[in-house]
Coordinates of N, CA and C in Angstrom, one line a residue:
Y662 N 71.4 100.0 -12.6 CA 71.5 99.4 -11.4 C 69.8 99.1 -11.4
N663 N 69.5 97.9 -10.7 CA 68.3 97.3 -10.5 C 68.0 97.1 -9.0
V664 N 66.9 97.9 -8.6 CA 66.8 98.0 -7.1 C 65.1 97.5 -6.7
T665 N 65.0 96.4 -5.7 CA 63.6 96.4 -5.5 C 63.4 96.6 -3.9
Y666 N 62.5 97.3 -3.6 CA 62.1 97.7 -2.3 C 60.9 96.9 -2.0
L667 N 61.0 95.8 -1.1 CA 60.0 94.9 -1.0 C 59.6 94.6 0.4
N668 N 58.5 94.9 0.9 CA 58.0 94.7 2.2 C 58.9 95.4 3.3
N669 N 59.3 96.8 3.0 CA 60.1 97.3 4.1 C 59.0 98.3 5.0
Q670 N 59.6 98.8 6.0 CA 59.0 99.8 6.5 C 59.9 101.0 6.8
S671 N 59.4 102.1 6.7 CA 60.4 103.5 6.6 C 59.4 104.3 7.5
Y672 N 59.4 104.5 8.8 CA 58.6 105.4 9.6 C 59.3 106.2 10.5
N673 N 58.7 107.3 10.9 CA 59.1 108.3 11.8 C 60.7 108.6 11.6
N674 N 61.1 108.7 10.5 CA 62.6 109.3 10.2 C 62.6 110.7 10.0
G675 N 63.8 111.3 10.5 CA 63.8 112.6 10.7 C 64.2 113.6 9.4
G676 N 63.5 112.7 8.1 CA 63.8 113.3 6.7 C 62.9 112.6 5.9
N677 N 63.3 112.3 4.7 CA 62.5 111.6 3.7 C 62.4 109.9 4.1
G678 N 61.1 109.3 3.9 CA 61.1 107.8 4.1 C 61.8 107.1 3.3
I679 N 61.5 107.2 1.9 CA 62.6 106.5 1.0 C 62.9 107.5 -0.1
L680 N 64.2 107.6 -0.4 CA 64.7 108.6 -1.2 C 65.4 107.8 -2.4
I681 N 64.9 108.1 -3.8 CA 65.7 107.3 -4.9 C 66.1 108.5 -5.9
D682 N 67.3 108.5 -5.8 CA 68.0 109.9 -6.7 C 69.1 109.6 -7.5
V683 N 68.9 109.6 -8.5 CA 70.1 109.4 -9.4 C 70.7 110.5 -9.6
G684 N 72.1 111.1 -9.7 CA 72.4 112.4 -9.5 C 72.9 113.0 -10.5
G685 N 72.4 112.8 -11.8 CA 73.2 113.6 -13.0 C 74.4 113.3 -13.5
V686 N 74.7 111.9 -13.4 CA 76.0 111.4 -13.6 C 75.8 110.4 -15.1
G687 N 74.7 110.5 -15.9 CA 74.5 109.5 -16.8 C 74.3 108.2 -16.7
S688 N 73.5 108.0 -15.4 CA 73.2 106.7 -14.9 C 71.8 106.2 -15.5
S689 N 71.6 105.1 -15.3 CA 70.2 104.6 -15.5 C 69.9 103.4 -14.7
G690 N 68.8 103.4 -14.3 CA 68.2 102.3 -13.4 C 66.6 101.9 -13.5
V691 N 66.3 101.0 -12.7 CA 65.1 100.6 -12.7 C 64.7 100.2 -11.0
V692 N 63.7 100.6 -10.4 CA 63.4 100.5 -9.3 C 62.0 100.0 -9.1
S693 N 61.7 99.0 -8.3 CA 60.2 98.6 -7.9 C 60.0 98.7 -6.6
L694 N 58.8 99.0 -6.0 CA 58.3 99.3 -4.9 C 57.1 98.5 -4.5
S695 N 57.0 97.4 -3.7 CA 55.8 96.5 -3.3 C 55.8 96.4 -2.0
G696 N 54.5 96.4 -1.5 CA 54.3 96.0 0.0 C 55.1 96.7 1.1
N697 N 55.5 98.2 1.1 CA 56.2 98.9 1.8 C 55.3 99.8 2.4
V698 N 55.5 100.1 3.8 CA 55.0 101.0 4.7 C 56.0 102.3 5.0
I699 N 55.3 103.5 4.4 CA 56.2 104.5 4.6 C 55.2 105.8 5.3
T700 N 55.5 105.9 6.7 CA 54.5 106.9 7.3 C 55.3 107.8 8.5
G701 N 54.7 108.6 8.7 CA 55.2 109.6 10.0 C 56.6 110.1 9.8
N702 N 57.2 110.2 8.3 CA 58.3 110.7 8.2 C 58.3 112.5 8.2
T703 N 59.5 113.1 8.8 CA 59.3 114.5 9.0 C 59.3 115.2 7.6
N704 N 59.8 114.6 6.6 CA 59.7 115.3 5.3 C 58.9 114.8 4.4
I705 N 59.1 114.0 3.1 CA 58.5 113.5 2.2 C 58.4 111.9 2.4
G706 N 57.3 111.4 2.1 CA 57.4 109.8 2.4 C 58.0 109.2 1.4
L707 N 57.7 109.5 -0.2 CA 58.6 108.8 -1.1 C 59.0 109.9 -2.1
R708 N 60.2 110.1 -2.1 CA 61.0 111.2 -2.8 C 61.7 110.5 -4.2
I709 N 61.4 111.0 -5.3 CA 61.9 110.2 -6.5 C 62.6 111.1 -7.5
S710 N 63.7 111.2 -7.7 CA 64.5 112.3 -8.7 C 65.3 111.7 -9.5
D711 N 65.4 111.9 -10.7 CA 66.5 111.9 -11.6 C 66.8 113.0 -12.3
A712 N 68.2 113.3 -12.7 CA 68.6 114.4 -13.3 C 69.2 114.2 -14.7
S713 N 68.8 115.1 -15.5 CA 69.2 114.8 -17.0 C 70.8 114.8 -17.1
P714 N 71.6 114.0 -17.5 CA 71.0 112.9 -18.6 C 70.5 111.5 -18.1
D715 N 70.2 111.6 -16.7 CA 70.1 110.1 -16.2 C 68.7 109.6 -16.8
T716 N 68.6 108.3 -16.6 CA 67.3 107.7 -17.0 C 66.7 106.7 -15.9
L717 N 65.8 107.0 -15.3 CA 65.3 106.2 -14.1 C 63.8 105.6 -14.3
V718 N 63.5 104.5 -14.3 CA 62.3 103.9 -14.5 C 61.6 103.4 -13.0
V719 N 60.8 104.0 -12.5 CA 60.1 103.6 -11.1 C 58.7 102.8 -11.3
D720 N 58.3 101.7 -10.6 CA 57.2 101.1 -10.7 C 56.7 101.1 -9.2
A721 N 55.7 101.8 -8.7 CA 55.2 101.5 -7.5 C 53.9 101.0 -7.5
G722 N 53.5 100.4 -8.6 CA 52.5 99.5 -8.7 C 51.6 99.7 -10.1
G723 N 51.4 98.6 -10.9 CA 50.8 98.6 -12.1 C 51.8 98.7 -13.2
G724 N 53.1 99.0 -13.1 CA 53.8 99.7 -14.2 C 54.5 98.2 -14.7
S725 N 55.6 98.7 -15.7 CA 56.2 97.8 -16.7 C 57.2 96.8 -15.8
L726 N 57.5 97.2 -14.6 CA 58.3 96.3 -13.9 C 57.6 95.1 -13.0
G727 N 56.4 95.2 -13.0 CA 55.3 94.2 -12.3 C 55.4 94.2 -11.0
S728 N 55.4 95.7 -10.3 CA 55.1 95.6 -9.2 C 53.6 95.7 -8.9
T729 N 53.0 95.0 -7.6 CA 51.5 94.9 -7.4 C 51.3 96.0 -6.6
G730 N 52.2 97.0 -6.3 CA 51.8 98.1 -5.3 C 51.5 97.7 -3.9
R731 N 50.6 97.9 -3.4 CA 50.2 97.5 -2.0 C 51.4 98.2 -1.0
N732 N 51.6 99.6 -1.5 CA 52.5 100.0 -0.4 C 51.4 101.2 0.3
S733 N 51.7 101.4 1.6 CA 51.0 102.3 2.2 C 51.8 103.6 2.6
I734 N 51.5 104.5 2.1 CA 52.2 105.8 1.9 C 51.3 106.9 2.6
Y735 N 51.4 107.4 3.6 CA 50.4 108.5 4.4 C 51.1 108.8 5.8
G736 N 50.7 110.1 6.1 CA 50.9 110.3 7.4 C 52.3 111.1 7.6
N737 N 52.7 111.6 6.5 CA 54.3 112.0 6.3 C 54.1 113.7 6.5
T738 N 55.0 114.5 7.1 CA 54.8 115.8 7.5 C 54.8 116.6 6.2
N739 N 55.5 116.4 5.4 CA 55.7 117.3 3.8 C 54.6 116.8 3.0
V740 N 54.7 116.2 2.0 CA 53.7 115.6 1.1 C 54.0 114.2 1.0
E741 N 53.2 113.3 0.7 CA 53.2 111.8 0.4 C 54.4 111.1 -0.6
V742 N 54.4 112.1 -1.6 CA 55.2 111.8 -2.9 C 55.5 113.0 -3.7
R743 N 56.8 113.1 -4.0 CA 57.5 114.2 -4.8 C 58.1 113.2 -5.8
V744 N 57.8 113.7 -6.9 CA 58.5 112.9 -8.0 C 58.9 113.8 -9.0
D745 N 60.3 113.7 -9.8 CA 60.8 114.3 -10.9 C 61.5 113.1 -11.6
L746 N 60.8 112.9 -12.8 CA 61.3 111.9 -13.8 C 61.3 112.3 -15.2
D747 N 61.5 113.8 -15.3 CA 61.9 114.5 -16.7 C 60.7 114.2 -17.6
G748 N 59.6 114.4 -17.1 CA 58.4 114.3 -18.0 C 57.7 113.0 -18.3
A749 N 58.2 111.7 -17.3 CA 58.2 110.5 -17.4 C 56.8 110.4 -16.6
E750 N 56.0 109.1 -16.5 CA 54.9 109.0 -15.6 C 55.4 107.9 -14.6
L751 N 55.0 108.2 -13.3 CA 55.4 107.0 -12.1 C 54.0 106.3 -12.0
K752 N 54.0 105.1 -12.2 CA 52.9 104.4 -12.1 C 52.9 103.9 -10.7
A753 N 51.7 104.2 -9.9 CA 51.7 104.2 -8.5 C 50.2 103.6 -8.0
E754 N 49.8 102.6 -8.8 CA 48.5 102.0 -8.5 C 48.4 100.9 -7.5
N755 N 47.3 100.7 -6.8 CA 47.0 99.8 -5.8 C 47.9 100.0 -4.7
N756 N 47.8 101.4 -4.2 CA 48.5 101.7 -2.7 C 47.5 102.3 -2.1
Y757 N 47.7 102.4 -1.0 CA 47.1 103.0 0.3 C 47.7 104.2 0.6
W758 N 46.9 105.5 0.4 CA 47.2 106.8 0.5 C 46.9 107.6 1.8
G759 N 46.5 106.7 2.8 CA 45.9 107.1 4.2 C 44.5 107.4 4.2
S760 N 43.8 107.2 2.8 CA 42.2 107.9 2.8 C 41.5 106.9 1.9
A761 N 40.5 106.7 2.1 CA 39.5 105.8 1.6 C 39.3 106.4 0.2
T762 N 39.7 107.9 -0.2 CA 39.4 108.4 -1.6 C 40.4 108.4 -2.1
G763 N 41.7 108.1 -2.0 CA 42.9 108.1 -2.7 C 44.0 109.2 -2.3
L764 N 44.9 109.2 -3.1 CA 46.0 110.2 -3.2 C 45.1 111.7 -3.4
A765 N 45.1 112.5 -2.6 CA 44.8 113.9 -2.8 C 46.0 114.9 -3.7
G766 N 45.3 115.7 -4.3 CA 46.1 116.6 -5.0 C 47.3 117.4 -3.9
G767 N 46.8 117.5 -3.0 CA 47.7 118.4 -2.3 C 49.0 117.5 -1.5
E768 N 48.6 116.3 -1.5 CA 49.9 115.2 -1.1 C 50.9 114.7 -2.1
V769 N 50.9 115.3 -3.0 CA 51.9 115.1 -4.1 C 52.1 116.2 -5.0
T770 N 53.5 116.2 -5.2 CA 54.4 117.3 -5.8 C 55.1 116.7 -7.1
L771 N 54.8 117.2 -8.2 CA 55.3 116.6 -9.2 C 56.2 117.8 -10.1
D772 N 57.4 117.4 -10.4 CA 58.5 118.4 -10.9 C 58.7 117.8 -12.7
G773 N 59.2 118.9 -13.4 CA 59.6 118.7 -14.4 C 58.4 117.9 -15.5
G774 N 57.5 118.3 -15.3 CA 56.6 117.7 -16.2 C 55.8 116.3 -16.0
T775 N 56.6 115.6 -15.0 CA 56.2 114.3 -14.4 C 54.8 114.3 -14.3
T776 N 54.4 112.8 -14.3 CA 53.0 112.7 -14.1 C 52.7 111.3 -13.2
I777 N 51.7 111.3 -12.7 CA 51.5 110.2 -11.5 C 50.2 109.4 -11.7
D778 N 50.1 108.0 -12.1 CA 48.9 107.4 -12.2 C 48.7 106.5 -11.0
A779 N 47.9 107.0 -10.0 CA 47.5 106.3 -8.8 C 46.1 106.0 -8.6
D780 N 45.4 105.8 -9.5 CA 44.3 104.8 -9.7 C 44.0 103.9 -10.5
P781 N 43.7 102.8 -10.3 CA 42.9 102.5 -8.9 C 43.9 102.5 -7.8
F782 N 43.3 102.8 -6.5 CA 43.7 103.1 -5.3 C 43.4 101.8 -4.2
L783 N 43.8 101.7 -3.1 CA 43.4 100.9 -2.1 C 42.6 101.9 -1.0
S784 N 41.4 101.4 -0.5 CA 40.8 102.3 0.1 C 40.9 101.9 1.7
E785 N 41.8 100.9 2.0 CA 42.3 100.7 3.5 C 43.5 99.9 3.3
A786 N 44.4 99.9 4.3 CA 45.9 99.5 4.3 C 45.7 98.0 4.1
P787 N 46.7 97.7 3.2 CA 46.9 96.2 2.9 C 47.3 95.4 4.2

């Protein structure tokens, strides 16, 4: 599948703001996120997960899918971002993380050897 989240608002939900989950059935997909506002959710702002043998490429800014970023992800109760891409990197550049200093280490959970590239970041909301 090929999904684009563009200029959506996900706020004050009783769970995750946006959940991208490929459920371990041998699926593959690409997901691009640009210009979204994800805030005030009672669990995780942006939750991304693939399970082996799935293949998922997610671009939240600066990645291979051409996302410009400009997402605002902040003020969620649990963490802002939780990602499990089986050792792959989530590109998440040019986003606002609710702070002029960028995404804080305590605001992200990386599972399964996944890494995140959240620099450069926006120092204020777009």
